[in-house]
mmCIF file of C-alpha atoms in Angstrom:
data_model
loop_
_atom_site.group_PDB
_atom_site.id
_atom_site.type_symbol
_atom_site.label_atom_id
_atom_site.label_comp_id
_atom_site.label_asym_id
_atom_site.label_seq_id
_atom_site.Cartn_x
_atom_site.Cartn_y
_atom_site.Cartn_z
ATOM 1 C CA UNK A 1 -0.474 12.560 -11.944
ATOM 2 C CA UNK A 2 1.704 13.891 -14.900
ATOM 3 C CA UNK A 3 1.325 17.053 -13.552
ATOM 4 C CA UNK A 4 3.931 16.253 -10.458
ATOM 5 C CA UNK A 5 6.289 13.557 -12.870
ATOM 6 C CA UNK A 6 9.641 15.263 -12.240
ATOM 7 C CA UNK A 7 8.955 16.015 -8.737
ATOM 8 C CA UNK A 8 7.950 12.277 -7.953
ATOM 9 C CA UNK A 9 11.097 11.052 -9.664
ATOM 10 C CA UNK A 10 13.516 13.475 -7.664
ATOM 11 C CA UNK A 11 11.366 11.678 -4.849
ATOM 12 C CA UNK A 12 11.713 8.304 -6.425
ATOM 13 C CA UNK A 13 15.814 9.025 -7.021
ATOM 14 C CA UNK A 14 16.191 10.004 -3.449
ATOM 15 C CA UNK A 15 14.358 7.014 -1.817
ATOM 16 C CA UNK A 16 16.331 4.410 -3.647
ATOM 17 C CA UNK A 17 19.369 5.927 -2.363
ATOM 18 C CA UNK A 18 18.221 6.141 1.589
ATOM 19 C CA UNK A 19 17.193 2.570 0.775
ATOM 20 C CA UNK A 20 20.419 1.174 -1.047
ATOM 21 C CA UNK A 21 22.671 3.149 1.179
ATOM 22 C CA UNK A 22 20.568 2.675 4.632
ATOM 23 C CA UNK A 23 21.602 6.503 5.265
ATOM 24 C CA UNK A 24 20.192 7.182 8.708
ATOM 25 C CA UNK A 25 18.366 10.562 9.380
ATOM 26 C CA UNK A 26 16.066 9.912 7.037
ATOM 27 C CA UNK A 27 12.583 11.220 7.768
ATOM 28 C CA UNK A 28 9.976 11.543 4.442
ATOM 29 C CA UNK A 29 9.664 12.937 1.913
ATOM 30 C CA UNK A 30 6.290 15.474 0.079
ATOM 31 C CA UNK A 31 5.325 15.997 -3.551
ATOM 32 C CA UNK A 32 4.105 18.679 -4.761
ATOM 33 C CA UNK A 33 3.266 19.362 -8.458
ATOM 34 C CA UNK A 34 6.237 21.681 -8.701
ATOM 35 C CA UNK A 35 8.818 20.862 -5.476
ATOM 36 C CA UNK A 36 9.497 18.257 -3.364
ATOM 37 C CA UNK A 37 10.254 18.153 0.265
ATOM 38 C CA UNK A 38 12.785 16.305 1.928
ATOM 39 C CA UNK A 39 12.345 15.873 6.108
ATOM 40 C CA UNK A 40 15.915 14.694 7.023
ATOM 41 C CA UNK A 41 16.985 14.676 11.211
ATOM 42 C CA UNK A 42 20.499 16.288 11.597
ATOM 43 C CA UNK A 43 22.973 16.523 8.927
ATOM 44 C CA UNK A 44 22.128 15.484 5.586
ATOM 45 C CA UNK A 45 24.353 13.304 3.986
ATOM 46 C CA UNK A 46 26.776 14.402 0.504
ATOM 47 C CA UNK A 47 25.154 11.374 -1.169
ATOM 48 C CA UNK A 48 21.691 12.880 -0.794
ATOM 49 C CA UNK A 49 23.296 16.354 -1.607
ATOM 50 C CA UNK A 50 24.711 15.490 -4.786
ATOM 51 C CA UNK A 51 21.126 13.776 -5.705
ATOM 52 C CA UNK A 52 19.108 17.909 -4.552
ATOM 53 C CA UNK A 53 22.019 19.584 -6.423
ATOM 54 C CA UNK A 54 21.093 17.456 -10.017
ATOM 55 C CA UNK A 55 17.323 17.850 -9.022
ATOM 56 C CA UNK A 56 15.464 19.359 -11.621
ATOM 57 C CA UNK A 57 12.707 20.693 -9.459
ATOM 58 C CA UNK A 58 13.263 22.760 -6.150
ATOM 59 C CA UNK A 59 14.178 20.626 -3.486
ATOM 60 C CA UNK A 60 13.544 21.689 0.587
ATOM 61 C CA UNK A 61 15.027 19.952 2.877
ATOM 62 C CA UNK A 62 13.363 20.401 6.235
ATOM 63 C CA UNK A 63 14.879 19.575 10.082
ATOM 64 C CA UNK A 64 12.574 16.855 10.843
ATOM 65 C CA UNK A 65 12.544 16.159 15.311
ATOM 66 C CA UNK A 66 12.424 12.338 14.654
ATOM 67 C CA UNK A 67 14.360 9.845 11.954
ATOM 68 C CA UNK A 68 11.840 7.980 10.120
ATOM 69 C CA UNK A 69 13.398 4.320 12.300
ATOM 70 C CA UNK A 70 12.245 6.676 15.627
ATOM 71 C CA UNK A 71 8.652 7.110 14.144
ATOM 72 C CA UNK A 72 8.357 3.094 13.060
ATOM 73 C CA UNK A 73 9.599 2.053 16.179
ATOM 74 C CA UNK A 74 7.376 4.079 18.021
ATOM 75 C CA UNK A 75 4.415 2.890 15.618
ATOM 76 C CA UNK A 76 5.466 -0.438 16.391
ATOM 77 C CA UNK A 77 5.631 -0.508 20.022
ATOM 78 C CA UNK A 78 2.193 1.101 20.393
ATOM 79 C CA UNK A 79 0.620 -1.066 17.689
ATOM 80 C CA UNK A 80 2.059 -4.033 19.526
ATOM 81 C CA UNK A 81 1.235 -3.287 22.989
ATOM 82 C CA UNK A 82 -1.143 -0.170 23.352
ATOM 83 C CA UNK A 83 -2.123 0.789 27.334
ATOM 84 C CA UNK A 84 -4.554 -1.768 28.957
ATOM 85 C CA UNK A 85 -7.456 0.980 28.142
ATOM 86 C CA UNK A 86 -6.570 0.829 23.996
ATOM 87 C CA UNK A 87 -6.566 -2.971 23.888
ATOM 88 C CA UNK A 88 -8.540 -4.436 21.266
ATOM 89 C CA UNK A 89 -9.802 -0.648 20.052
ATOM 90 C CA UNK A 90 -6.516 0.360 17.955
ATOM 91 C CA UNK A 91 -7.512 0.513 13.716
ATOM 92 C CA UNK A 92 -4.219 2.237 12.797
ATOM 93 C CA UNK A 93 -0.959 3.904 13.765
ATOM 94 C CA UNK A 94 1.826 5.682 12.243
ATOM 95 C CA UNK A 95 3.461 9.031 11.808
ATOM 96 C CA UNK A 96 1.660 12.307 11.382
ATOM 97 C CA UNK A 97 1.610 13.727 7.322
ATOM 98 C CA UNK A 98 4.164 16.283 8.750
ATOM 99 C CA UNK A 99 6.262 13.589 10.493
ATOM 100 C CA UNK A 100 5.957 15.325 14.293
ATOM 101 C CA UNK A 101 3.624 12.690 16.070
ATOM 102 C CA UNK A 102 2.375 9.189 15.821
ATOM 103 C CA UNK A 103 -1.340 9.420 15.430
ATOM 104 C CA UNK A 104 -3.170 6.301 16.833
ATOM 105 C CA UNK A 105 -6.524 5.745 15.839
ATOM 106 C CA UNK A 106 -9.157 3.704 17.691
ATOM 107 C CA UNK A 107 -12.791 2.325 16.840
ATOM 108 C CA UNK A 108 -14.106 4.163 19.734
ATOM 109 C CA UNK A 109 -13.238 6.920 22.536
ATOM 110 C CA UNK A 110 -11.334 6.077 25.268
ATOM 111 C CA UNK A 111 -14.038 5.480 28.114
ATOM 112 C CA UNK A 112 -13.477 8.198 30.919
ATOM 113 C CA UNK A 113 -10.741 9.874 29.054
ATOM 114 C CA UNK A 114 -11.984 11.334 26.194
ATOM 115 C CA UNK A 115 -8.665 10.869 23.945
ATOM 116 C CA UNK A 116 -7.504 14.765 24.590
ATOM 117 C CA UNK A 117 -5.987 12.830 28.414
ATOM 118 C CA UNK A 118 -5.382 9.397 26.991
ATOM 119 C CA UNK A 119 -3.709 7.217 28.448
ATOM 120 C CA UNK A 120 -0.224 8.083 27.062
ATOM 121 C CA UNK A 121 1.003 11.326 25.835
ATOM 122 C CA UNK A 122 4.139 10.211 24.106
ATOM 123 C CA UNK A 123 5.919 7.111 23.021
ATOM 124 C CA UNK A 124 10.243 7.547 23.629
ATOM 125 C CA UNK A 125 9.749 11.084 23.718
ATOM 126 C CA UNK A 126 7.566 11.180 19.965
ATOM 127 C CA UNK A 127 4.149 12.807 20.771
ATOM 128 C CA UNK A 128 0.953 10.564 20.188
ATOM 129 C CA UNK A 129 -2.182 12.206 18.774
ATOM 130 C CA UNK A 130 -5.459 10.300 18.982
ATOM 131 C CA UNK A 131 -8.296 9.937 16.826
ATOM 132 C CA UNK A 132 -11.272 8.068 16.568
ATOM 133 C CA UNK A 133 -11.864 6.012 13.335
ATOM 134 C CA UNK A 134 -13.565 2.659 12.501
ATOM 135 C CA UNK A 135 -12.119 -0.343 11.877
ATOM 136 C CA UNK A 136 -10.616 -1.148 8.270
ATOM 137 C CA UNK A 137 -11.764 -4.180 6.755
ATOM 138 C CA UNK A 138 -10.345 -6.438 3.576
ATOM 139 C CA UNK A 139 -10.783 -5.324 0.152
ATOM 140 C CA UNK A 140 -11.617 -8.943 -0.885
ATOM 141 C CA UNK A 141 -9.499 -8.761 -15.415
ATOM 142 C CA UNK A 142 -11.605 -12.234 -15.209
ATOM 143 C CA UNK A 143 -10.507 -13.951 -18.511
ATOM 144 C CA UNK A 144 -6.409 -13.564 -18.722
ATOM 145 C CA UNK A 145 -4.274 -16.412 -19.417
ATOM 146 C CA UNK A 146 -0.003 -16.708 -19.298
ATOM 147 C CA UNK A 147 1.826 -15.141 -19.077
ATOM 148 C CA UNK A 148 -0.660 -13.528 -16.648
ATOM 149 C CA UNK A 149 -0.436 -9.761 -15.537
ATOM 150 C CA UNK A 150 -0.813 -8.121 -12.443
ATOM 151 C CA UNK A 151 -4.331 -6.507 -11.589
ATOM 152 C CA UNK A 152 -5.994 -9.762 -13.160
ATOM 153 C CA UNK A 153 -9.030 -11.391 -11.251
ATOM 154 C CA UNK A 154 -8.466 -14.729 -9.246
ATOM 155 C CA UNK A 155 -11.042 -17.085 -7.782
ATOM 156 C CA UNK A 156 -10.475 -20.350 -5.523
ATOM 157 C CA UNK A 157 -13.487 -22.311 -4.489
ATOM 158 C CA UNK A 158 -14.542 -22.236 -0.984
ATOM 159 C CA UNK A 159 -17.751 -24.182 -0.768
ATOM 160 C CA UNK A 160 -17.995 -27.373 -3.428
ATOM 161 C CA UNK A 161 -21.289 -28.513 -2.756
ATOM 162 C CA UNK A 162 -22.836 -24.975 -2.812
ATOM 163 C CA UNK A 163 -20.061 -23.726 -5.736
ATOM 164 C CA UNK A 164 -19.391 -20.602 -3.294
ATOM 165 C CA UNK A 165 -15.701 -18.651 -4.344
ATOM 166 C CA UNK A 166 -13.703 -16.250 -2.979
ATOM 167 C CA UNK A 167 -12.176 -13.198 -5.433
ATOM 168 C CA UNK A 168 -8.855 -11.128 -4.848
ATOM 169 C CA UNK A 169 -6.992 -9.204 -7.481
ATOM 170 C CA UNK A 170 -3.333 -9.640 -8.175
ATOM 171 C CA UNK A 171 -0.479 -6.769 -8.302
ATOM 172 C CA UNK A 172 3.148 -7.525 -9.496
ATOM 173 C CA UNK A 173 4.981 -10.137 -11.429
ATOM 174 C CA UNK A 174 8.039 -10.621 -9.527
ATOM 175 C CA UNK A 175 11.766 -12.710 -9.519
ATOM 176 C CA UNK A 176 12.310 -14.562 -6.055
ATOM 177 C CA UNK A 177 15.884 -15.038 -5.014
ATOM 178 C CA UNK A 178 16.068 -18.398 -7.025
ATOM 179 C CA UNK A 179 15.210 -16.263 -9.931
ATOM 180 C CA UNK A 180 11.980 -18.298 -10.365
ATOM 181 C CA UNK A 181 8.693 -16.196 -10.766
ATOM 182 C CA UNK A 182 5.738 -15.112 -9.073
ATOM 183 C CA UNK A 183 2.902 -13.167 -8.941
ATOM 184 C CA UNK A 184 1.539 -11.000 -5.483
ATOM 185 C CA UNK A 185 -1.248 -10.574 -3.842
ATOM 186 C CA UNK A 186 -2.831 -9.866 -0.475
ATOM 187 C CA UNK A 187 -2.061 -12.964 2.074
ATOM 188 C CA UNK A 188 -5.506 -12.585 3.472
ATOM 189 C CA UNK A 189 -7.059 -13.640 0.332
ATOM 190 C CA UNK A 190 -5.945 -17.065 1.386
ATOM 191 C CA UNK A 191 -2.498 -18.742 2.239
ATOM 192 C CA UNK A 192 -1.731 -21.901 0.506
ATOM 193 C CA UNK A 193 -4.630 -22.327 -1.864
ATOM 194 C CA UNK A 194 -5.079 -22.698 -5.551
ATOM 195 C CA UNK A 195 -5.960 -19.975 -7.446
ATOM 196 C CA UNK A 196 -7.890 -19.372 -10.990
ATOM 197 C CA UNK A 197 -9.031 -17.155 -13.431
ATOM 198 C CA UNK A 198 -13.177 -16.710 -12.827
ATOM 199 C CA UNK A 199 -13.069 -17.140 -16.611
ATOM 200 C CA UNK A 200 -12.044 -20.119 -18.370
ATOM 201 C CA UNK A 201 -10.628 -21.640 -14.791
ATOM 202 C CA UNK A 202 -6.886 -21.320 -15.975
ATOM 203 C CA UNK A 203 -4.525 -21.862 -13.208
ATOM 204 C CA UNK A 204 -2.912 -18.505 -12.309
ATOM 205 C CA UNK A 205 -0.836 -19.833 -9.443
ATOM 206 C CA UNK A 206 -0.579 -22.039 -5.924
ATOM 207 C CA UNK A 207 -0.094 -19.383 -2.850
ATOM 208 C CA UNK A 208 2.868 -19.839 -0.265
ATOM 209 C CA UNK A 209 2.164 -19.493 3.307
ATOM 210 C CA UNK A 210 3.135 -15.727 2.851
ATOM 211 C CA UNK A 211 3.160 -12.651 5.753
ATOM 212 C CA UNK A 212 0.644 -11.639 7.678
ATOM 213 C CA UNK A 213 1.973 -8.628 8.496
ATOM 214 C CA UNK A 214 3.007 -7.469 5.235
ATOM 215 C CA UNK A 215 -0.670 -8.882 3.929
ATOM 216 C CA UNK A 216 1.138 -9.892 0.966
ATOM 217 C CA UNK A 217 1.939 -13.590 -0.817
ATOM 218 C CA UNK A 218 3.053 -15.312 -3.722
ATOM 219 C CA UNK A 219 1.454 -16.887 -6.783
ATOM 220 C CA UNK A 220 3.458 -19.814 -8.457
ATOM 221 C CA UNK A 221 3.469 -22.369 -10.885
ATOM 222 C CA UNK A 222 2.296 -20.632 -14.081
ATOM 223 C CA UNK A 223 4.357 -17.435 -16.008
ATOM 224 C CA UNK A 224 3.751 -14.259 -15.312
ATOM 225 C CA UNK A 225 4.463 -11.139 -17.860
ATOM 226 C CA UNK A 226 6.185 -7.387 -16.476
ATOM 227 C CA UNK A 227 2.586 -5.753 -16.908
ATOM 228 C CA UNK A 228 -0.665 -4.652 -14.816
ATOM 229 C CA UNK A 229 -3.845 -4.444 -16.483
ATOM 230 C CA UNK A 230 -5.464 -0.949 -16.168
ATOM 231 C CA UNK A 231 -8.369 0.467 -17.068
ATOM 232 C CA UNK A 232 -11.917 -0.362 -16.085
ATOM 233 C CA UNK A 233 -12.728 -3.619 -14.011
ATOM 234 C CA UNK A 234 -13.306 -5.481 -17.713
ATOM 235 C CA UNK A 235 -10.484 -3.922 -19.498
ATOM 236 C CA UNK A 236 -7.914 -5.987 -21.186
ATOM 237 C CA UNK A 237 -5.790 -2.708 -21.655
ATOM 238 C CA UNK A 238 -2.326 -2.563 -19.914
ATOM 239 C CA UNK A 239 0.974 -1.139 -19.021
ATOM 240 C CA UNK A 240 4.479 -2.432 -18.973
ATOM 241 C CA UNK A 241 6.315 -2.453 -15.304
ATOM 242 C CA UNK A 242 9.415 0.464 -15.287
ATOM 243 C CA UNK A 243 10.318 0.328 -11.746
ATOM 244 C CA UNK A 244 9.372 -0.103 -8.002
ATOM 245 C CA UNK A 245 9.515 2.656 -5.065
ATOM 246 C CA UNK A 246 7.410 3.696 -2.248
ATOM 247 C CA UNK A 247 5.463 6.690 -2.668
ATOM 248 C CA UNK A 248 5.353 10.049 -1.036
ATOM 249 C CA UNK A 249 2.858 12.126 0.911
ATOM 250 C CA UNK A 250 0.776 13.889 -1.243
ATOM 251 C CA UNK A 251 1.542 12.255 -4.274
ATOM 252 C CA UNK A 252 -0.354 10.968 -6.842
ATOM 253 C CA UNK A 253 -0.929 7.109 -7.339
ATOM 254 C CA UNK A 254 -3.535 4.920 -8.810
ATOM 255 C CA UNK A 255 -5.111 1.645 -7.570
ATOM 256 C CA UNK A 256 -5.992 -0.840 -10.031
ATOM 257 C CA UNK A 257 -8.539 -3.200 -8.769
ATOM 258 C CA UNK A 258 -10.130 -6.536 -10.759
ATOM 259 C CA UNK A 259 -13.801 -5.655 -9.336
ATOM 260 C CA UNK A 260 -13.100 -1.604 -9.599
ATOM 261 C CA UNK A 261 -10.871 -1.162 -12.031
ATOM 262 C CA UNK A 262 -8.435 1.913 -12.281
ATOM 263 C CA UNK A 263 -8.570 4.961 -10.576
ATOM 264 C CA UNK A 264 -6.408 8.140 -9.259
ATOM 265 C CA UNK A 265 -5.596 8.688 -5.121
ATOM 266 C CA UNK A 266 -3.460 10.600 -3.387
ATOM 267 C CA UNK A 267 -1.358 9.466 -0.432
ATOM 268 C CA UNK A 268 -2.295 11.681 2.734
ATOM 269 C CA UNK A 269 0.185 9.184 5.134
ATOM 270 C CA UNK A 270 3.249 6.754 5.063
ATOM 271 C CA UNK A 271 4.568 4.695 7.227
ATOM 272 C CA UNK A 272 1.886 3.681 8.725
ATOM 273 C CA UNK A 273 0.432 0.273 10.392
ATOM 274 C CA UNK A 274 -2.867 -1.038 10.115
ATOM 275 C CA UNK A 275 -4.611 -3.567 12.538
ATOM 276 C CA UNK A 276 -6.328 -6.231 11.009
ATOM 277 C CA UNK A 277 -9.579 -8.381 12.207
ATOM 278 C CA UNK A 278 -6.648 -10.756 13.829
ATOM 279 C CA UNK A 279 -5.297 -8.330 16.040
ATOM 280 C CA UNK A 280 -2.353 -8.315 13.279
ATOM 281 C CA UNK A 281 -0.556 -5.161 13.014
ATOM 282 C CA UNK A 282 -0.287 -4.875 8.957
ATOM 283 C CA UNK A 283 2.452 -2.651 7.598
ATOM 284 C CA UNK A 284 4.810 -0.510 6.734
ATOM 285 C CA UNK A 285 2.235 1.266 4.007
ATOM 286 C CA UNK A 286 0.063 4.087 3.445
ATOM 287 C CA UNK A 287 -3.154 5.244 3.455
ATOM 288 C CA UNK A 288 -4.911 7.036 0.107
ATOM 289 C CA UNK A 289 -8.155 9.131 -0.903
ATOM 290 C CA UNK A 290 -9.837 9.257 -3.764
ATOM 291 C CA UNK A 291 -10.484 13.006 -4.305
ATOM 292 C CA UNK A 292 -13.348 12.918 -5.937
ATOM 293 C CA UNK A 293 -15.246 11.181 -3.784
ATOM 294 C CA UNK A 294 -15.899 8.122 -5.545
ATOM 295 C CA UNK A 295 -15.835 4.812 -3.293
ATOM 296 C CA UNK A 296 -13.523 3.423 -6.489
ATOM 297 C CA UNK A 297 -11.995 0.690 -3.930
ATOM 298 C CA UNK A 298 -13.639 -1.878 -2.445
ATOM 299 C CA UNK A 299 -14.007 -5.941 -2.068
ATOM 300 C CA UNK A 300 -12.537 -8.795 -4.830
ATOM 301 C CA UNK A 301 -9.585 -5.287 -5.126
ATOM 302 C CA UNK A 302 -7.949 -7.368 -2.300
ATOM 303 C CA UNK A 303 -4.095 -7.586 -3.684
ATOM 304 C CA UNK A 304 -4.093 -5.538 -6.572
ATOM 305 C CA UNK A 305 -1.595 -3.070 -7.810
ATOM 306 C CA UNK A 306 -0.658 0.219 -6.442
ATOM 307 C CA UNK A 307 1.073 2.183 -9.198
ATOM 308 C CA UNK A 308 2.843 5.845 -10.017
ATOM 309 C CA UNK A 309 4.289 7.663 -12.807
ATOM 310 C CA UNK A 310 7.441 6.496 -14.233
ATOM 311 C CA UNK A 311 9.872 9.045 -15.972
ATOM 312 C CA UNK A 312 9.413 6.847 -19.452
ATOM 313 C CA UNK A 313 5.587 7.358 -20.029
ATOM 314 C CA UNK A 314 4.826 3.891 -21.429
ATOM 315 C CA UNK A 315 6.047 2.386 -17.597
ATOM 316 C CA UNK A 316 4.703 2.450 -14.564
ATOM 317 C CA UNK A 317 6.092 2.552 -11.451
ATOM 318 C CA UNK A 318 5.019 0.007 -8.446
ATOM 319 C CA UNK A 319 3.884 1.599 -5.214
ATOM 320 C CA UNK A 320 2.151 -1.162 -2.905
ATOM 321 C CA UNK A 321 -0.359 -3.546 -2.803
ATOM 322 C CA UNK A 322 -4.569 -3.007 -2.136
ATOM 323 C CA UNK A 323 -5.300 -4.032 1.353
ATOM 324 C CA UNK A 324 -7.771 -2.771 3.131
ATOM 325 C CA UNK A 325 -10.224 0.024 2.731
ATOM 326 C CA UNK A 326 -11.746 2.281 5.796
ATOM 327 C CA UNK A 327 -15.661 1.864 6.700
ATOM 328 C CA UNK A 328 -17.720 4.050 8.020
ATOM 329 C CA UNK A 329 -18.328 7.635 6.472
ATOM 330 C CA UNK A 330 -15.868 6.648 3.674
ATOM 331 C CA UNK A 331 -18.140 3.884 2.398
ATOM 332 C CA UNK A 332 -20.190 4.698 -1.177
ATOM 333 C CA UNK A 333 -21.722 3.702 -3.897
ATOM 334 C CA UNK A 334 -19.518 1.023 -5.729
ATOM 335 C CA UNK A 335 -17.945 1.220 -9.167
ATOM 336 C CA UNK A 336 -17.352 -1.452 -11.683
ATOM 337 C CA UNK A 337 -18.573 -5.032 -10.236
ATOM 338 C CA UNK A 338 -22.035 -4.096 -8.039
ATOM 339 C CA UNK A 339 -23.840 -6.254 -6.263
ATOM 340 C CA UNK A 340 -25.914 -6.619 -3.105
ATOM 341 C CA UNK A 341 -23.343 -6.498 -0.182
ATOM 342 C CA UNK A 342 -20.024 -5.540 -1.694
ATOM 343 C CA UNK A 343 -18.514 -2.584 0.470
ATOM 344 C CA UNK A 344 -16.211 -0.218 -1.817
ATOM 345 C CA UNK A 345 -14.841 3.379 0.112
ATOM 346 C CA UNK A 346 -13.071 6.415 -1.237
ATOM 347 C CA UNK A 347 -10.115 5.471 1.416
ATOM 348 C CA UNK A 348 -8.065 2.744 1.309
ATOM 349 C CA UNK A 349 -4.785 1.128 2.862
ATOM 350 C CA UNK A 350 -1.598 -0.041 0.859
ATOM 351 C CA UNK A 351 1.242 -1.935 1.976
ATOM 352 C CA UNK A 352 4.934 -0.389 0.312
ATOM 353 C CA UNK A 353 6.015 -2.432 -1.854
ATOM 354 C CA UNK A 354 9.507 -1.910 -0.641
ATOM 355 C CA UNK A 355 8.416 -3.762 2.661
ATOM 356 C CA UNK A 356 7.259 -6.346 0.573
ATOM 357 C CA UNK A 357 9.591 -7.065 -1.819
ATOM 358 C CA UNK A 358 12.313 -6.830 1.004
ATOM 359 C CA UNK A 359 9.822 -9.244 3.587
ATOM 360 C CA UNK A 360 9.776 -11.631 1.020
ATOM 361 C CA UNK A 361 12.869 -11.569 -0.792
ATOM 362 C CA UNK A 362 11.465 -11.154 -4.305
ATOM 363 C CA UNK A 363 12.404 -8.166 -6.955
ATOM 364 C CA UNK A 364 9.438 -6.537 -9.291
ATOM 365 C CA UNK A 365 10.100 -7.640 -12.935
ATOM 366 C CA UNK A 366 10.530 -4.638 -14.863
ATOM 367 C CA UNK A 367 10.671 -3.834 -18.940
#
């Protein structure tokens, strides 16, 4: 990750100013350990000019064929209402790595048509590219008290006569709009419950109602410190909060997880849209793999933090929010917490935490 530090801040620098500015044309951007690459659809702006010509690493601005609002809307609109012979079989959609396509991904082949003549070709004029993947499925520090930190275990009981729980992880502290604070996590961990530590049953926080879409809620009535935990699942090591943008493709991130604890992924997509076990199309965010091979993602993860480098080295910088992870031949052997049943993979799915903190109108507290 420190290896590609000046090339993710370039990337960092330019997103906040597509963001603040809402410069259309926009398309992506890629990290590489030495360069960055900027995919940008027609003329590219002064303001984003004046950002390359202060960069301190090489950066190539590409002619991208589609703005990055084409490719959403596209992923949207086939997300929401695939062809009568996709219905119910759609896992995923979004843009390509290289920006060119959507690629939608189903649990199965198309029956009779074998993907390579599905049933559409292109989406306003953006090619589709299918591919056949399973279906994603939830991701569902133990003893922390307040001001709590993000990537801290949470429990709320389910079952009182049989004592059964249900786990998540949490990600960021963050300021609503009131200037009150919160705490996120994943919205299918459970709207509008109360929420503990597994250890010492402190309240961490009641959950709103939150957004399905973005799979992401708030945690309130407790204080919450500007820090994740990191380290292993019991670690009670952590890191101060320096900033929040979404990542690039290619770059790399770490999840930190309350059953699996910390480890290192790079993003192979953006952009992209999930589709949960409600039918719920879940995004904008991006999907990650664990290089090595290690499952290091998996159940009771559900919510955690999603971080990058951050140009002071004693910060972090927030990328998303744990998810889901992918099944199939991405499943392993788990890390951290094991027991009979947990499923942990070496892919996973991460909502941007710029949808999220725009969705719900909250800003990441930062030191």
């Amino acid at each position: 990750m420190a290896n590609q530090q000046k090339a993710q801040e370039i990337a960092d620098a330019l997103d906040t100013v597509v963001n603040k500015e809402r410069l259309k044309g926009f398309t992506g951007l890629t990290v590489a350990p030495d360069a960055v690459t900027l995919h940008w659809k027609g003329k590219v702006p002064a303001r984003i000019t004046s950002v390359i010509g202060t960069a301190t690493v090489p950066v190539n601005v590409k002619a991208a064929p589609f703005s990055l609002a084409e490719l959403d809307a596209a992923a949207r609109a086939v997300g929401a209402t695939p062809p009568a012979s996709l219905a119910g079989k759609v896992t995923r959609v979004g843009p390509t790595s290289d920006f060119a396509a959507i690629e939608v991904a189903t649990d199965t082949a198309v029956p009779g048509t074998g993907h390579k003549a599905a049933p559409a070709e292109s989406v306003n004029g953006i090619p589709i590219r299918y591919v056949v993947e399973a279906r994603s499925v939830g991701a569902s520090r133990w003893d922390d008290t307040a001001p709590f930190w993000g990537g801290n275990a949470i429990d709320r009981l389910v079952d009182p006569i049989f004592r059964t729980y249900a786990y998540c992880t949490t990600a960021f502290p963050v300021r609503r709009s009131n200037g009150s604070e919160a705490l996120l996590t994943a919205e299918h961990c459970g709207a509008n419950k109360k929420w503990n530590t597994p250890y010492g049953d402190r309240l961490v926080g009641n959950s709103n109602g939150g957004s399905k879409p973005l799979d992401a809620m708030l945690l309130t009535g407790s204080t919450y410190g500007n820090a994740i935990f990191v380290g292993d699942h019991n670690s009670n090591q952590g890191v101060l909060v320096g900033g929040a943008a979404n990542p690039a493709v290619s770059s790399y991130i770490f999840a930190s997880g309350s059953f699996s604890g910390a480890s290192v992924l790079r993003v192979q997509s953006v952009n992209q849209y999930l589709a949960n076990s409600e039918g719920v199309l879940v995004g904008p965010g991006f999907w990650a793999i664990n290089e090595e091979g290690d499952a290091s993602v998996g159940e009771g993860d559900s919510g955690g933090p999603v971080a990058g480098t951050h140009s002071n080295p004693q910060r972090v910088t927030a990328r998303g929010l744990i998810s889901h992870i992918s099944t199939g031949s991405y499943l392993g052997s788990c890390v951290g917490v094991v027991h009979d049943g947990r499923l942990c993979s070496t892919r996973s799915f991460h909502v941007n935490i710029g949808a999220i903190t725009s969705g719900l109108s909250v800003t990441v507290k930062t030191s």
